């Protein structure tokens, strides 16, 4: 009767329904998941006008907020589903997921423990996912498709800016699931922020929380829950230009990493230069960066190595105390010189967000040192940091990027929504018991590799 | 100057030292990890007398606590290193870890993104582990060996009962590491509980917390930290006896699961019987269970199916409201009948702790349904729940059992202490940039499988 029980109760109902949907869906033939995805695509297609009308409501509500400065115009542009091709791209995203191989039911370990007793490790879905995301409403469709393909249930919470669109998309997805063997509550959505806090307390029913958004969102979620969090956090990505380098690639790779999409989490934020480059390569590179309107935050050595004519450019600044711990997400770059690859690795391990860091070098010894030493999800050699992406990696649609150190790391595809179970099967007439393996009881463990033998299910 | 900063500061120092040790150790040839393990074994062997003397101090401190009822005698017996063979077993545990294959540096994915640009996923250590355990002091050596073998750094906190032994073991391990290329701070220990609370706040430096102990310890750790927790929690394990079953195995497998080691987390706690067995199999099985001095907590159907002569046995009880949510860890068993395999799966998903559950059946359809439906780490067919163990599974030494749904599940071996990094290598003279893949720029993603090609490091 208290206000707290009246707010927590709907969250528990939703979470329990998701758990039950997950459990029921395990008993449906996994091959039917693609049929469910096609059914969702059909229903969305049939209701395009209704969806675009709901989206227009969200856009209308957003416009005054942009004018008053409460919402950014870039956020509103991500909100729109009516831009040419956007709706169709959302639907073809479903086709892409249909085309991916099933991530579950794969045998990844098989061993005979003793004759007649066989152990298998088989991939399976995690269970109930809580996905929290910001503006883009098509994420509802994207995550629903990934969750269904991997056999998970999902509870989705979008930004309040996209509430009309997201709510309708979810209704349509549930309507489509209603025509299949999968429970329609396999995918549910919630609309208000207060529901999130209550859902984060449902550790009995929810197995994984995925906040897709900035560092603040990830931190706030971690602060509130005991459920494991797979965070798609910020990216303070660095490039280290080694002393042994093919100078022709430096400008090309640095500019691509910085300019291709400066607001992305895999964009370059920190440039580390071997000090041998201060005299010649660096002044030329600085001019190119400035030509591209990039603000440079320079440590004392890189600053003082520039000629007065360059230093007088208003885009050239001396690095402040936080320059190397800042994700600029804009046309800004922090630059520093280091005496060797070891110092570069040390700097990156201390300051990077363990997302993506790249070395430019011709030295196998230095690249090997860098790869072993840098404790980041993605460690690149002579390549732009912008390659850090599930599509580019060939993983298919990505769930997001994880900078965590457990479960999944870097671009996370369908595999990241799966775990495994151990299946032990006795083929002995009177079953298998550990007592038979006690000293003098005759049985011994053979632990014979079954060389990829598939679990018989 | 405040008391909070004076207590938190040592924890930060320890955690930062562990992080630095981890980073430095990544640059040591992984093949040398076994030398470090052998060095530890030698130092422990040389100092056996000193270790046993420290252990005797712990035992002396414990005895009055046992007499006054503050400590259990079973805990004290686990504290002792002087039982015949115990010290030698601790040392041979190191040999076992030496014999295991290196879990890091394995290429688990390799793909050509485009000609000259190759992506690898390579296993690597997680980073800094915080391991919290209870009485047994030899866990220090066991965990240190696993951490070193996998390339992680570890901070260990044992029970206060084993503080003298654990502190000395850690000193000796550090002395041994001092003779190697690995930092001696790769393994550190802390002695007091207040240090744990402060360490749980060091999410900047610590990557994974592993509480090895009861459910209360795991819950208390989860309550206090934002660091991922790999929990080795309780086990409410069930066996379901299907209607289609080879009756000869039932008593054998049930008794083994319950009696082999009743205090273990993989011991049987719940027996689910298909109702067809209430008339004949169950009354006989009940007599065997009672002969073994097992207290039976019976639901109405299993209770009323027993003859009065059996019901009058004082070990026979009617199940209380919590009977099926209780980890007895003793000679007690909760028993219930169910109408079919579906009801068994539902019961297990609601009440089990997702540790290990087993079906006894001759029906492939029922075992397949059970395996797919039961959402537990280990799902067995016609086998004792007691097989749920890293050694028995052939994983080598186990870190523990995880009932979580992410990262690692069930018995966790060295693999559970590893994650991966993505390594992208461009062999192109002018490096690789995403701009070259833009429309009309000529390059396209080939995503060609490199069929297990090893990362060149």
Coordinates of C-alpha atoms in Angstrom, one line a residue, chain A residues 19-20 22-30 109 111 113 117 119 121 124-127 203-204 207-208 219 222-223 225-226 228-229 246 248-250 252-254 256-257 260 342 345-346 349-350 354 364 367-384 386-388 390-395 404-412 415 418-437 443 445 447 456-457, chain B residues 19-20 22-30 109 111 113 117 119 121 124-127 203-204 207-208 219 222-223 225-226 228-229 246 248-250 252-254 256 260 342 345-346 349-351 354 364 367-384 386-388 390-395 404-412 415 418-437 443 445 447 456-457:
Chain A
X19 CA 11.7 -14.5 -17.0
X20 CA 8.7 -16.7 -17.7
X22 CA 12.5 -16.6 -21.5
X23 CA 11.9 -20.0 -19.9
X24 CA 9.0 -20.8 -22.2
X25 CA 10.9 -19.7 -25.3
X26 CA 13.7 -22.2 -24.5
X27 CA 11.3 -24.9 -25.5
X28 CA 10.5 -23.5 -28.9
X29 CA 12.5 -24.9 -31.8
X30 CA 15.4 -22.3 -32.2
X109 CA 33.8 -28.5 -25.5
X111 CA 35.0 -34.8 -23.4
X113 CA 34.8 -38.3 -18.5
X117 CA 29.8 -40.6 -19.5
X119 CA 30.4 -33.9 -21.0
X121 CA 29.6 -27.4 -23.1
X124 CA 22.8 -20.9 -24.7
X125 CA 21.1 -17.5 -24.1
X126 CA 21.9 -15.5 -21.0
X127 CA 18.2 -15.1 -20.0
X203 CA 18.2 -9.3 -9.8
X204 CA 16.1 -12.4 -9.2
X207 CA 20.5 -11.4 -15.7
X208 CA 22.3 -8.6 -17.5
X219 CA 28.0 4.8 -14.0
X222 CA 26.3 0.5 -11.9
X223 CA 25.6 2.6 -8.8
X225 CA 22.2 -2.4 -9.3
X226 CA 23.7 -5.8 -8.3
X228 CA 26.0 -7.6 -14.0
X229 CA 26.4 -4.6 -16.3
X246 CA 56.6 4.5 -42.3
X248 CA 53.7 8.2 -45.2
X249 CA 51.0 6.5 -43.1
X250 CA 51.1 8.8 -40.1
X252 CA 46.6 9.4 -43.2
X253 CA 45.8 7.2 -40.2
X254 CA 45.7 10.0 -37.7
X256 CA 41.1 9.2 -40.5
X257 CA 41.0 8.3 -36.8
X260 CA 36.0 10.2 -40.0
X342 CA 57.3 1.6 -23.1
X345 CA 52.1 1.9 -23.2
X346 CA 52.4 3.3 -19.7
X349 CA 47.3 2.1 -19.5
X350 CA 46.9 5.0 -17.2
X354 CA 40.7 0.6 -22.6
X364 CA 57.7 -6.2 -35.0
X367 CA 54.2 -3.8 -32.1
X368 CA 54.5 -7.0 -30.2
X369 CA 55.4 -5.1 -27.0
X370 CA 52.5 -2.7 -27.6
X371 CA 50.0 -5.5 -28.2
X372 CA 51.1 -7.3 -25.1
X373 CA 51.4 -4.3 -22.9
X374 CA 48.3 -2.3 -23.7
X375 CA 45.4 -3.4 -21.6
X376 CA 42.6 -2.4 -24.0
X377 CA 39.8 -4.2 -25.7
X378 CA 41.2 -3.4 -29.2
X379 CA 44.9 -3.0 -29.9
X380 CA 45.7 -2.0 -33.5
X381 CA 48.8 -1.9 -35.6
X382 CA 49.0 0.6 -38.4
X383 CA 45.2 0.9 -38.6
X384 CA 42.7 3.7 -37.8
X386 CA 37.7 3.8 -36.4
X387 CA 37.9 0.1 -37.4
X388 CA 36.7 -0.7 -33.9
X390 CA 31.1 -4.9 -35.0
X391 CA 30.1 -4.5 -38.7
X392 CA 33.7 -3.7 -39.7
X393 CA 35.0 -6.6 -37.6
X394 CA 32.6 -8.9 -39.5
X395 CA 30.5 -9.8 -36.4
X404 CA 34.7 -4.2 -19.4
X405 CA 37.1 -7.0 -18.6
X406 CA 34.7 -9.9 -18.3
X407 CA 32.3 -11.7 -20.5
X408 CA 32.7 -9.8 -23.7
X409 CA 35.1 -7.1 -24.8
X410 CA 35.3 -4.6 -27.6
X411 CA 32.6 -4.8 -30.3
X412 CA 29.9 -7.2 -29.0
X415 CA 28.0 -14.1 -29.0
X418 CA 25.1 -15.9 -25.0
X419 CA 26.7 -18.0 -22.3
X420 CA 26.9 -21.8 -22.0
X421 CA 25.6 -24.6 -20.0
X422 CA 27.4 -27.9 -19.2
X423 CA 25.5 -31.0 -20.2
X424 CA 26.7 -34.3 -18.8
X425 CA 25.1 -37.4 -20.2
X426 CA 25.5 -40.9 -18.9
X427 CA 24.8 -43.7 -21.3
X428 CA 25.2 -46.4 -18.6
X429 CA 22.2 -48.5 -17.8
X430 CA 22.4 -47.9 -14.1
X431 CA 23.5 -44.3 -14.4
X432 CA 26.8 -42.7 -13.3
X433 CA 27.8 -42.0 -9.7
X434 CA 31.0 -40.5 -8.3
X435 CA 31.2 -43.3 -5.7
X436 CA 32.3 -45.7 -8.6
X437 CA 35.4 -43.5 -9.0
X443 CA 36.4 -46.6 -12.4
X445 CA 38.5 -40.6 -15.3
X447 CA 39.1 -37.2 -19.8
X456 CA 23.2 -34.9 -28.8
X457 CA 20.2 -32.5 -28.4
Chain B
X19 CA 47.6 -3.0 -11.4
X20 CA 51.2 -2.0 -12.0
X22 CA 49.8 -6.8 -13.8
X23 CA 50.9 -4.4 -16.5
X24 CA 54.6 -5.1 -16.0
X25 CA 54.0 -8.9 -16.0
X26 CA 52.4 -8.7 -19.4
X27 CA 55.8 -7.9 -20.8
X28 CA 57.4 -11.0 -19.4
X29 CA 57.6 -14.1 -21.6
X30 CA 54.5 -16.1 -20.7
X109 CA 39.0 -15.8 -34.1
X111 CA 39.5 -12.9 -40.2
X113 CA 38.8 -7.6 -43.1
X117 CA 44.2 -6.0 -42.9
X119 CA 41.8 -9.2 -37.3
X121 CA 40.9 -12.3 -31.2
X124 CA 44.6 -12.6 -22.4
X125 CA 44.4 -12.3 -18.6
X126 CA 41.6 -10.2 -17.0
X127 CA 43.9 -8.0 -14.9
X203 CA 37.2 -0.3 -9.3
X204 CA 39.7 1.7 -11.1
X207 CA 38.8 -6.0 -12.5
X208 CA 37.1 -8.9 -10.9
X219 CA 25.7 -11.1 -1.3
X222 CA 27.8 -7.6 -4.3
X223 CA 26.2 -5.1 -2.0
X225 CA 31.0 -3.0 -5.0
X226 CA 30.7 -1.9 -8.6
X228 CA 32.1 -7.4 -11.5
X229 CA 31.6 -10.3 -9.1
X246 CA 15.4 -47.4 -15.6
X248 CA 17.7 -49.7 -11.2
X249 CA 19.6 -46.4 -11.3
X250 CA 17.3 -44.3 -9.2
X252 CA 22.1 -45.5 -6.8
X253 CA 22.2 -42.0 -8.3
X254 CA 20.0 -40.3 -5.6
X256 CA 25.4 -40.9 -4.4
X260 CA 28.9 -38.6 -1.2
X342 CA 7.4 -29.7 -17.7
X345 CA 11.5 -27.9 -15.2
X346 CA 9.2 -25.2 -13.9
X349 CA 13.7 -22.9 -12.6
X350 CA 11.8 -21.3 -9.8
X351 CA 13.5 -22.9 -6.8
X354 CA 20.9 -22.7 -11.1
X364 CA 15.5 -38.8 -25.3
X367 CA 16.0 -35.4 -21.5
X368 CA 16.2 -33.0 -24.4
X369 CA 13.2 -31.0 -23.0
X370 CA 14.9 -30.9 -19.6
X371 CA 18.3 -29.8 -21.0
X372 CA 16.8 -27.0 -23.0
X373 CA 14.3 -25.9 -20.3
X374 CA 16.4 -26.0 -17.2
X375 CA 18.3 -22.7 -16.8
X376 CA 21.2 -24.0 -14.7
X377 CA 24.9 -24.0 -15.2
X378 CA 25.1 -27.8 -15.2
X379 CA 22.3 -30.0 -16.5
X380 CA 22.9 -33.7 -16.2
X381 CA 21.2 -36.8 -17.6
X382 CA 21.3 -40.0 -15.5
X383 CA 24.3 -38.8 -13.6
X384 CA 25.0 -37.8 -10.0
X386 CA 28.3 -34.6 -7.5
X387 CA 30.1 -34.7 -10.9
X388 CA 29.8 -30.9 -11.0
X390 CA 36.4 -28.8 -12.3
X391 CA 38.6 -31.8 -11.7
X392 CA 36.0 -34.3 -12.6
X393 CA 35.1 -32.2 -15.7
X394 CA 38.7 -32.4 -16.8
X395 CA 39.4 -28.7 -16.5
X404 CA 26.2 -16.4 -12.6
X405 CA 24.9 -16.0 -16.1
X406 CA 27.8 -14.1 -17.6
X407 CA 31.5 -14.7 -18.3
X408 CA 31.9 -18.2 -16.9
X409 CA 29.4 -20.7 -15.5
X410 CA 29.6 -23.9 -13.6
X411 CA 33.1 -25.2 -12.7
X412 CA 35.5 -22.4 -13.6
X415 CA 39.8 -20.1 -18.8
X418 CA 40.9 -15.0 -19.0
X419 CA 39.2 -12.6 -21.4
X420 CA 40.4 -11.6 -24.9
X421 CA 41.7 -8.6 -26.8
X422 CA 41.1 -7.8 -30.4
X423 CA 44.3 -7.3 -32.4
X424 CA 44.0 -5.7 -35.8
X425 CA 47.1 -5.6 -38.0
X426 CA 47.5 -3.7 -41.2
X427 CA 50.3 -5.0 -43.5
X428 CA 49.7 -2.1 -45.9
X429 CA 52.6 0.2 -46.5
X430 CA 50.5 3.3 -45.9
X431 CA 48.4 1.8 -43.1
X432 CA 44.6 1.2 -43.2
X433 CA 41.9 3.8 -42.8
X434 CA 38.1 3.5 -42.9
X435 CA 37.9 6.3 -45.4
X436 CA 39.2 4.0 -48.1
X437 CA 36.1 1.9 -47.6
X443 CA 38.0 -0.9 -50.9
X445 CA 35.3 -5.6 -46.6
X447 CA 35.5 -10.7 -44.0
X456 CA 51.6 -13.2 -35.2
X457 CA 52.8 -12.3 -31.7

